[in-house]
Structures are given as C-alpha cells and as structure tokens.
Coordinates of C-alpha atoms in Angstrom, one line a residue:
X4 CA -13.0 -22.9 13.8
X5 CA -11.9 -18.8 15.4
X6 CA -15.1 -17.7 15.8
X7 CA -15.8 -16.1 19.7
X8 CA -19.4 -17.9 20.4
X9 CA -21.5 -15.1 22.4
X10 CA -20.8 -13.1 19.0
X11 CA -22.3 -16.2 16.3
X12 CA -24.9 -16.5 19.5
X13 CA -25.6 -13.0 18.9
X14 CA -25.8 -12.8 15.1
X15 CA -27.8 -15.9 15.3
X16 CA -30.4 -14.4 18.1
X17 CA -31.1 -11.5 15.6
X18 CA -31.8 -13.1 12.0
X19 CA -33.9 -15.1 13.9
X20 CA -36.2 -12.8 15.3
X21 CA -36.2 -10.6 12.3
X22 CA -36.8 -13.7 10.7
X23 CA -40.0 -14.2 13.0
X24 CA -41.1 -11.2 12.1
X25 CA -39.9 -10.3 8.3
X26 CA -42.9 -8.9 6.1
X27 CA -43.0 -7.7 2.7
X28 CA -41.0 -4.8 0.7
X29 CA -41.7 -1.6 0.6
X30 CA -41.8 -0.6 -2.7
X31 CA -43.3 -3.9 -3.8
X32 CA -45.5 -0.7 -6.1
X33 CA -41.2 0.5 -8.2
X34 CA -40.2 -3.5 -7.9
X35 CA -43.4 -5.2 -9.5
X36 CA -43.6 -2.1 -12.0
X37 CA -39.4 -1.8 -12.8
X38 CA -39.7 -5.7 -13.7
X39 CA -41.6 -7.7 -12.2
X40 CA -40.7 -11.8 -12.8
X41 CA -38.1 -11.1 -14.9
X42 CA -35.3 -9.0 -12.0
X43 CA -37.2 -12.7 -8.9
X44 CA -39.9 -9.7 -7.7
X45 CA -42.5 -12.5 -6.7
X46 CA -44.8 -10.9 -3.9
X47 CA -46.0 -14.4 -2.8
X48 CA -42.3 -14.7 -1.8
X49 CA -41.5 -12.0 0.4
X50 CA -42.6 -12.5 3.9
X51 CA -42.7 -15.6 6.7
X52 CA -46.6 -15.4 5.9
X53 CA -47.0 -17.5 2.8
X54 CA -47.8 -20.6 2.1
X55 CA -44.4 -21.4 -0.7
X56 CA -40.8 -22.3 -0.6
X57 CA -39.7 -19.6 0.4
X58 CA -41.5 -19.9 3.6
X59 CA -41.5 -23.4 3.9
X60 CA -36.9 -22.4 4.0
X61 CA -37.7 -21.0 6.3
X62 CA -39.6 -23.0 8.5
X63 CA -37.4 -25.7 8.6
X64 CA -34.3 -23.5 9.6
X65 CA -36.7 -22.7 13.1
X66 CA -36.9 -26.7 13.6
X67 CA -33.5 -27.4 12.9
X68 CA -32.3 -24.6 15.7
X69 CA -34.9 -26.0 17.9
X70 CA -33.5 -29.3 17.5
X71 CA -29.6 -27.9 17.2
X72 CA -30.0 -26.2 20.9
X73 CA -32.4 -29.0 22.3
X74 CA -35.7 -26.8 23.5
X75 CA -38.3 -26.1 21.5
X76 CA -38.2 -22.7 22.1
X77 CA -40.2 -22.1 18.6
X78 CA -42.9 -25.0 18.5
X79 CA -45.6 -22.7 18.8
X80 CA -45.3 -20.8 16.4
X81 CA -44.4 -23.2 13.7
X82 CA -47.6 -25.0 14.9
X83 CA -49.6 -21.7 14.9
X84 CA -48.9 -20.9 11.6
X85 CA -49.6 -24.2 9.7
X86 CA -53.2 -23.6 11.5
X87 CA -53.8 -20.9 10.6
X88 CA -52.2 -21.4 6.5
X89 CA -54.8 -24.1 6.5
X90 CA -57.3 -22.4 7.8
X91 CA -57.1 -19.9 5.7
X92 CA -57.1 -22.5 2.8
X93 CA -54.1 -24.3 0.7
X94 CA -52.4 -23.1 -2.6
X95 CA -51.8 -24.9 -5.7
X96 CA -50.1 -28.6 -5.0
X97 CA -46.9 -28.6 -6.8
X98 CA -42.7 -28.2 -6.9
X99 CA -42.4 -25.3 -4.3
X100 CA -46.4 -25.5 -2.2
X101 CA -44.3 -29.0 -0.7
X102 CA -41.1 -26.9 0.7
X103 CA -43.6 -26.3 4.6
X104 CA -44.9 -30.2 4.3
X105 CA -40.7 -31.3 5.4
X106 CA -41.4 -29.7 8.9
X107 CA -44.4 -30.8 9.5
X108 CA -43.6 -33.9 8.8
X109 CA -41.3 -33.6 11.3
X110 CA -42.8 -30.9 13.8
X111 CA -45.9 -34.0 13.6
X112 CA -44.3 -35.4 16.1
X113 CA -44.7 -33.7 18.3
X114 CA -48.4 -33.0 18.5
X115 CA -50.1 -36.4 16.2
X116 CA -52.6 -33.7 15.1
X117 CA -54.4 -36.3 12.6
X118 CA -55.0 -33.0 10.3
X119 CA -51.0 -32.5 10.1
X120 CA -51.1 -36.1 9.6
X121 CA -53.9 -36.6 7.0
X122 CA -52.2 -33.3 4.9
X123 CA -48.5 -34.8 4.1
X124 CA -50.2 -38.0 4.0
X125 CA -52.0 -37.3 1.3
X126 CA -49.7 -35.2 -0.4
X127 CA -47.8 -38.2 -0.6
X128 CA -49.4 -40.0 -2.5
X129 CA -50.0 -37.2 -4.4
X130 CA -46.3 -36.8 -5.2
X131 CA -46.3 -40.5 -6.5
X132 CA -49.5 -41.0 -8.0
X133 CA -50.6 -37.4 -9.8
X134 CA -47.6 -35.0 -9.4
X135 CA -46.6 -34.1 -13.8
X136 CA -43.8 -36.0 -14.5
X137 CA -40.7 -35.9 -17.3
X138 CA -39.2 -38.5 -19.5
X139 CA -38.1 -41.4 -17.5
X140 CA -40.3 -40.7 -14.6
X141 CA -38.3 -37.1 -13.6
X142 CA -40.3 -35.3 -11.2
X143 CA -42.1 -32.2 -13.5
X144 CA -40.6 -28.7 -11.2
X145 CA -44.2 -27.4 -11.5
X146 CA -44.2 -23.7 -9.2
X147 CA -47.0 -21.8 -7.9
X148 CA -48.6 -19.2 -11.0
X149 CA -47.5 -15.8 -9.8
X150 CA -50.3 -13.7 -8.3
X151 CA -53.1 -16.5 -8.0
X152 CA -52.6 -19.0 -5.1
X153 CA -54.5 -22.0 -7.3
X154 CA -52.8 -21.2 -10.1
X155 CA -49.6 -23.4 -10.9
X156 CA -47.1 -22.7 -13.6
X157 CA -46.2 -26.3 -15.6
X158 CA -42.6 -25.9 -16.8
X159 CA -43.0 -29.0 -19.3
X160 CA -40.2 -31.9 -19.5
X161 CA -38.1 -29.7 -17.5
X162 CA -36.0 -30.4 -13.9
X163 CA -35.2 -28.0 -11.7
X164 CA -32.1 -28.8 -8.7
X165 CA -34.3 -27.2 -6.6
X166 CA -36.4 -29.6 -6.8
X167 CA -34.1 -32.1 -4.4
X168 CA -34.9 -29.9 -1.2
X169 CA -38.4 -28.4 -2.3
X170 CA -39.6 -31.6 -2.4
X171 CA -38.1 -35.5 -2.2
X172 CA -35.9 -34.0 1.3
X173 CA -40.1 -34.7 2.4
X174 CA -41.5 -38.2 0.4
X175 CA -37.8 -39.3 1.9
X176 CA -38.8 -38.6 5.6
X177 CA -42.3 -39.9 5.0
X178 CA -41.5 -43.0 3.4
X179 CA -38.8 -43.1 6.5
X180 CA -41.2 -42.2 8.9
X181 CA -43.9 -45.5 7.5
X182 CA -41.5 -47.3 6.5
X183 CA -42.4 -47.7 2.5
X184 CA -40.2 -49.2 0.1
X185 CA -42.2 -47.3 -3.0
X186 CA -41.7 -43.5 -1.2
X187 CA -38.2 -44.8 -0.4
X188 CA -38.2 -45.9 -3.5
X189 CA -39.3 -43.0 -6.0
X190 CA -36.9 -40.1 -4.1
X191 CA -33.4 -42.7 -4.5
X192 CA -34.7 -42.5 -8.4
X193 CA -35.5 -38.8 -8.4
X194 CA -32.1 -38.0 -6.9
X195 CA -30.2 -39.7 -9.1
X196 CA -32.0 -38.6 -12.1
X197 CA -30.8 -35.2 -11.0
X198 CA -27.6 -36.6 -10.6
X199 CA -28.2 -37.6 -14.2
X200 CA -28.7 -34.5 -15.9
X201 CA -27.5 -31.9 -13.8
X202 CA -24.4 -32.4 -12.6
X203 CA -22.0 -31.5 -15.2
X204 CA -18.9 -34.0 -14.6
X205 CA -16.1 -32.0 -15.9
X206 CA -16.2 -28.9 -12.9
X207 CA -18.4 -31.2 -10.0
X208 CA -21.4 -28.3 -10.2
X209 CA -24.5 -28.9 -11.2
X210 CA -26.5 -27.1 -13.4
X211 CA -29.7 -25.0 -12.5
X212 CA -32.2 -27.0 -14.7
X213 CA -33.1 -30.0 -17.7
X214 CA -35.2 -29.5 -20.5
X215 CA -36.5 -33.0 -22.5
X216 CA -38.2 -30.9 -24.8
X217 CA -34.7 -28.5 -25.8
X218 CA -32.6 -31.8 -24.6
X219 CA -29.8 -29.1 -23.1
X220 CA -29.4 -27.5 -19.9
X221 CA -31.1 -24.1 -20.5
X222 CA -28.2 -21.3 -20.4
X223 CA -25.5 -23.2 -18.6
X224 CA -25.2 -21.9 -15.7
X225 CA -23.3 -22.9 -12.2
X226 CA -26.4 -20.9 -9.9
X227 CA -25.1 -20.4 -6.2
X228 CA -28.3 -21.0 -4.9
X229 CA -29.2 -24.1 -7.4
X230 CA -26.2 -26.0 -6.2
X231 CA -26.5 -25.3 -2.5
X232 CA -29.6 -27.1 -2.7
X233 CA -27.6 -30.0 -3.2
X234 CA -25.3 -29.4 -1.0
X235 CA -27.4 -28.6 1.8
X236 CA -29.9 -31.0 0.9
X237 CA -28.2 -34.2 0.4
X238 CA -26.4 -34.3 3.1
X239 CA -30.0 -34.3 5.1
X240 CA -31.3 -37.1 2.2
X241 CA -27.9 -39.6 3.4
X242 CA -28.6 -38.5 7.1
X243 CA -32.6 -39.8 7.0
X244 CA -31.6 -43.4 6.8
X245 CA -30.2 -43.5 10.0
X246 CA -26.8 -46.1 8.0
X247 CA -30.1 -48.4 5.3
X248 CA -29.5 -46.4 2.2
X249 CA -28.6 -48.5 -0.1
X250 CA -24.0 -49.1 -0.1
X251 CA -24.0 -48.9 -4.5
X252 CA -26.3 -45.6 -4.2
X253 CA -24.9 -44.0 -1.3
X254 CA -22.0 -44.3 -2.8
X255 CA -22.3 -42.2 -5.5
X256 CA -24.4 -39.5 -4.2
X257 CA -21.5 -39.0 -1.4
X258 CA -19.1 -39.1 -4.1
X259 CA -21.0 -36.3 -6.0
X260 CA -21.2 -34.3 -3.0
X261 CA -17.4 -34.5 -2.7
X262 CA -17.1 -33.6 -5.7
X263 CA -18.5 -30.9 -6.2
X264 CA -17.5 -29.1 -2.4
X265 CA -14.0 -29.5 -3.1
X266 CA -15.0 -27.3 -7.2
X267 CA -17.4 -25.3 -5.0
X268 CA -14.1 -25.0 -2.7
X269 CA -12.3 -23.7 -5.4
X270 CA -14.3 -20.4 -6.7
X271 CA -14.9 -19.7 -3.0
X272 CA -13.9 -15.3 -2.8
X273 CA -11.1 -14.2 -0.6
X274 CA -14.6 -12.8 0.9
X275 CA -15.5 -16.3 2.1
X276 CA -18.8 -16.3 0.4
X277 CA -19.8 -17.4 -3.4
X278 CA -20.9 -15.8 -6.1
X279 CA -24.3 -16.0 -7.5
X280 CA -23.1 -17.3 -10.4
X281 CA -20.5 -19.8 -9.5
X282 CA -17.7 -19.0 -12.2
X283 CA -17.6 -15.6 -12.8
X284 CA -16.3 -13.2 -10.2
X285 CA -17.9 -10.0 -12.1
X286 CA -21.7 -11.7 -10.3
X287 CA -22.6 -10.4 -7.5
X288 CA -21.4 -12.7 -4.0
X289 CA -24.6 -13.8 -2.7
X290 CA -25.2 -14.7 0.6
X291 CA -28.1 -17.4 0.8
X292 CA -26.8 -19.9 -1.5
X293 CA -23.0 -19.2 0.4
X294 CA -24.9 -20.2 3.8
X295 CA -26.4 -23.3 2.5
X296 CA -23.7 -24.4 1.1
X297 CA -20.9 -23.1 4.1
X298 CA -24.2 -25.5 6.2
X299 CA -23.1 -28.3 4.0
X300 CA -19.3 -28.3 4.1
X301 CA -19.5 -28.0 7.9
X302 CA -22.0 -30.7 7.6
X303 CA -19.8 -33.2 5.6
X304 CA -17.1 -32.5 8.2
X305 CA -19.5 -33.6 10.9
X306 CA -19.8 -36.7 9.4
X307 CA -16.7 -37.4 8.5
X308 CA -17.1 -37.3 5.0
X309 CA -14.7 -34.7 4.4
X310 CA -11.7 -33.5 6.1
X311 CA -10.7 -31.0 8.2
X312 CA -8.7 -29.2 5.3
X313 CA -12.3 -27.8 4.5
X314 CA -12.3 -26.4 8.2
X315 CA -11.0 -23.2 6.7
X316 CA -13.6 -22.7 3.5
X317 CA -16.0 -23.0 6.0
X318 CA -14.9 -20.7 8.8
X319 CA -14.2 -17.3 6.4
X320 CA -17.4 -19.0 4.4
X321 CA -19.2 -18.1 8.6
X322 CA -17.2 -14.6 9.3
X323 CA -18.7 -13.8 5.6
X324 CA -21.9 -14.3 6.0
X325 CA -21.6 -12.4 10.1
X326 CA -20.7 -9.5 7.5
X327 CA -23.6 -9.1 6.0
X328 CA -25.5 -9.8 8.8
X329 CA -26.8 -6.0 9.6
X330 CA -28.0 -4.2 13.3
X331 CA -31.5 -5.3 13.2
X332 CA -31.2 -9.7 11.8
X333 CA -31.6 -8.8 8.2
X334 CA -29.7 -10.6 5.8
X335 CA -28.5 -8.6 3.2
X336 CA -27.4 -9.2 -0.3
X337 CA -29.7 -12.4 -1.2
X338 CA -30.8 -12.4 -4.0
X339 CA -34.9 -12.9 -5.4
X340 CA -36.6 -15.7 -6.6
X341 CA -34.9 -17.0 -10.2
X342 CA -36.5 -18.5 -12.1
X343 CA -34.5 -21.5 -15.0
X344 CA -32.1 -18.5 -17.4
X345 CA -31.0 -18.5 -21.0
X346 CA -27.7 -16.3 -20.3
X347 CA -25.4 -15.3 -16.8
X348 CA -27.0 -12.0 -17.4
X349 CA -29.9 -13.3 -16.0
X350 CA -28.7 -14.8 -12.7
X351 CA -26.5 -11.3 -12.3
X352 CA -30.4 -9.2 -12.5
X353 CA -31.9 -10.3 -10.0
X354 CA -32.5 -8.0 -7.1
X355 CA -31.5 -8.1 -4.2
X356 CA -33.9 -7.8 -1.5
X357 CA -34.2 -9.7 2.2
X358 CA -35.8 -12.9 1.6
X359 CA -37.2 -15.3 4.7
X360 CA -34.7 -18.0 3.2
X361 CA -31.8 -16.1 3.0
X362 CA -32.9 -15.4 6.8
X363 CA -33.3 -19.4 7.8
X364 CA -30.2 -20.1 5.4
X365 CA -27.9 -18.5 7.5
X366 CA -30.0 -19.6 10.2
X367 CA -28.8 -23.4 9.6
X368 CA -25.3 -21.8 8.8
X369 CA -24.3 -20.0 12.0
X370 CA -26.8 -23.5 13.7
X371 CA -23.9 -25.6 12.7
X372 CA -21.0 -23.5 13.1
X373 CA -21.6 -23.5 17.1
X374 CA -20.9 -27.6 17.2
X375 CA -17.8 -26.4 15.3
X376 CA -16.4 -24.3 18.2

C-alpha cells in the first residue's frame, strides 16, 4: 500500500487513546428529546464503561492490536474493565451483551482466572440451552432494553446479521477451546442459517434481518455496518478452526464471502468509503462499517482468499478512513445504534456520533493495513 507507516501509526495511536478515554455525548438530553431510539440514541451505547455490544467490539479492537503488535500494552486495562463490570453486576444476557465475552475468552489465556472462565462457560451453556430461538433453531436477536440493564427486547422470531459477530464468534471460540463438538456444530448451524435467510443472491449482499413472523427481510435494505459484520467476522470465524472446518461448509462460507466483497468493491464511493445504505448514493458515507469492510478485505488478501486486485480497493478505504480521524483521535461519521428498519430513510436518519465500535473497527482496519505496507 502507498501509505506511510509513520502516518498510519500516528493515527492508530490517537484512535486507541481516544477509545480508552471515550465518554458519553455532551448533548445526551437533546438527542433523547429530538428522536431517541428512532435516530439511534441508546444511552448504554456510549463510552467504554458499559457492558454491551459497542464496548465489547471496542475491547476486541484493543485485544487485536495487542496481538498484532505482539505486546501486552492494554492487558491491564482489559483485565480491570472486566473486574469492575463483574463487581458492579452484569446486565441481562442477550445477543449483544455476549459480545464482551469474545475478548474475555481470549484475555483469560493470560490470566487463567477461575471467575472469568466460569462466566465464559456458564454463558456458552446459556446460549445453547436458554436463549430464545426462531423456527429452525436460529438464535433470536434478543437485545438489551433501553434504560433497563436487566430488561430485554425479544425481537420475536427475528434473526439479524449482527448476531454472527456478537455471539457466534464467542460460541465457536469456546467450542474450539474445549473441543466441544456440540458448541462448534451449533456455531456452524447459526452461520449457515444466517446465510440462508439474510444473503441475497442477485446482489451478493446481506439484508439486515429476517422475520419468521413476517416471512420477509423487513425493508429489504442493504445496510453497510450490517454487511460489514459478515465481511469482518466470518474470516475470524474460519480462522479459529485452524484448518479443521468441514471442507464443504468452508466452501459455502468462503464463496459467500467472495461474492459479497465483489459486490462491495463495485459499490465503493470515490472517497474510499461505503454509504450507510450500500446501494443508495444519497445516503451518507459511514466510517465504522467501511472500516470493518476494509479490514475484512485486507484479511482476505492476507489469507490468500482474495487476489491482489482488491489491494487498490483496500488502500482507497484506508485512506478514506484516515481522513475521518480528528486531531484528537475521534473517528468521525460513525452512525449510532441501528435497529431494524422498514425503509432506507430509517438508516439515513440515524445520528452520527463518536462510538466505541467506530474507534475499534478503525483500530482493526489500521492494524491490518500495517501488515500490508
């Protein structure tokens, strides 16, 4: 890539530092009054301290940069984050609050803490036996209730593409760690279920969700960050198997990934980013999803799954992301939490604000880019 390593490192350090110190928005009351959930304002999503999916993705970014750089720079921060949250008391168990466990399962390979391990084991067992299911046994996309740490929003009979990153990666990680075939096979089942119901063959893209009650894909929208959870997460999933994934299953997964990134390459904006509604050039360009897509494409190149014709696409994306990093390390143009929408306007009207996952997905993209210089 035609990018200076010193510039990339400088941006990366700023983004990491901002993540470690990320707080809530100054205008929280105004956001609540002007639209609240309808525009993507969920108070729990902001900052780095709460136990939910935005923070969980943030922690994963810190863990990965440690692994990329082969150091333990953020190990203490991560350890203290989990200790403090466990002492405070954890929120309800659901798809999104599973996300921090992916980092904890790996982090505990440093600490071998019995409390950490027990939590991971109990949570994996809960996913297998307690989480609500859709028809055909899909993980129902149960989320946290807004304003109630112990409440849940059932999203009855719904599967969302987010689930693969937020929950299935953790279950597979635990399955591989303990060589638990039941957990591994359930993860495979969930991946194939989500491909079956959310992948759109004509375009090569993924819908945000599927409803078994409605028998449709809601608004039929190709949402950027939703697609990016697959682009990024599915290669981490495959990599966890270390070559042991059933060849037939692997072929289906990899062929789906390759078809998706082929479609994404065609939809890339001149800036290098992707629109929040992928096939709607009037929707704003969104950085968190673009960063996850860029990371997933670069990882595909590094793993030998994609050829070098994707390098220019990746380079354009990284340069576009770097232009959206403020001088204090804030990643700009990141959309807020996005519930299921029935039309493109729902996605186009989601607020833009600094989010933990915007920081961490940018960290993942810049860290991966370092391996291609």
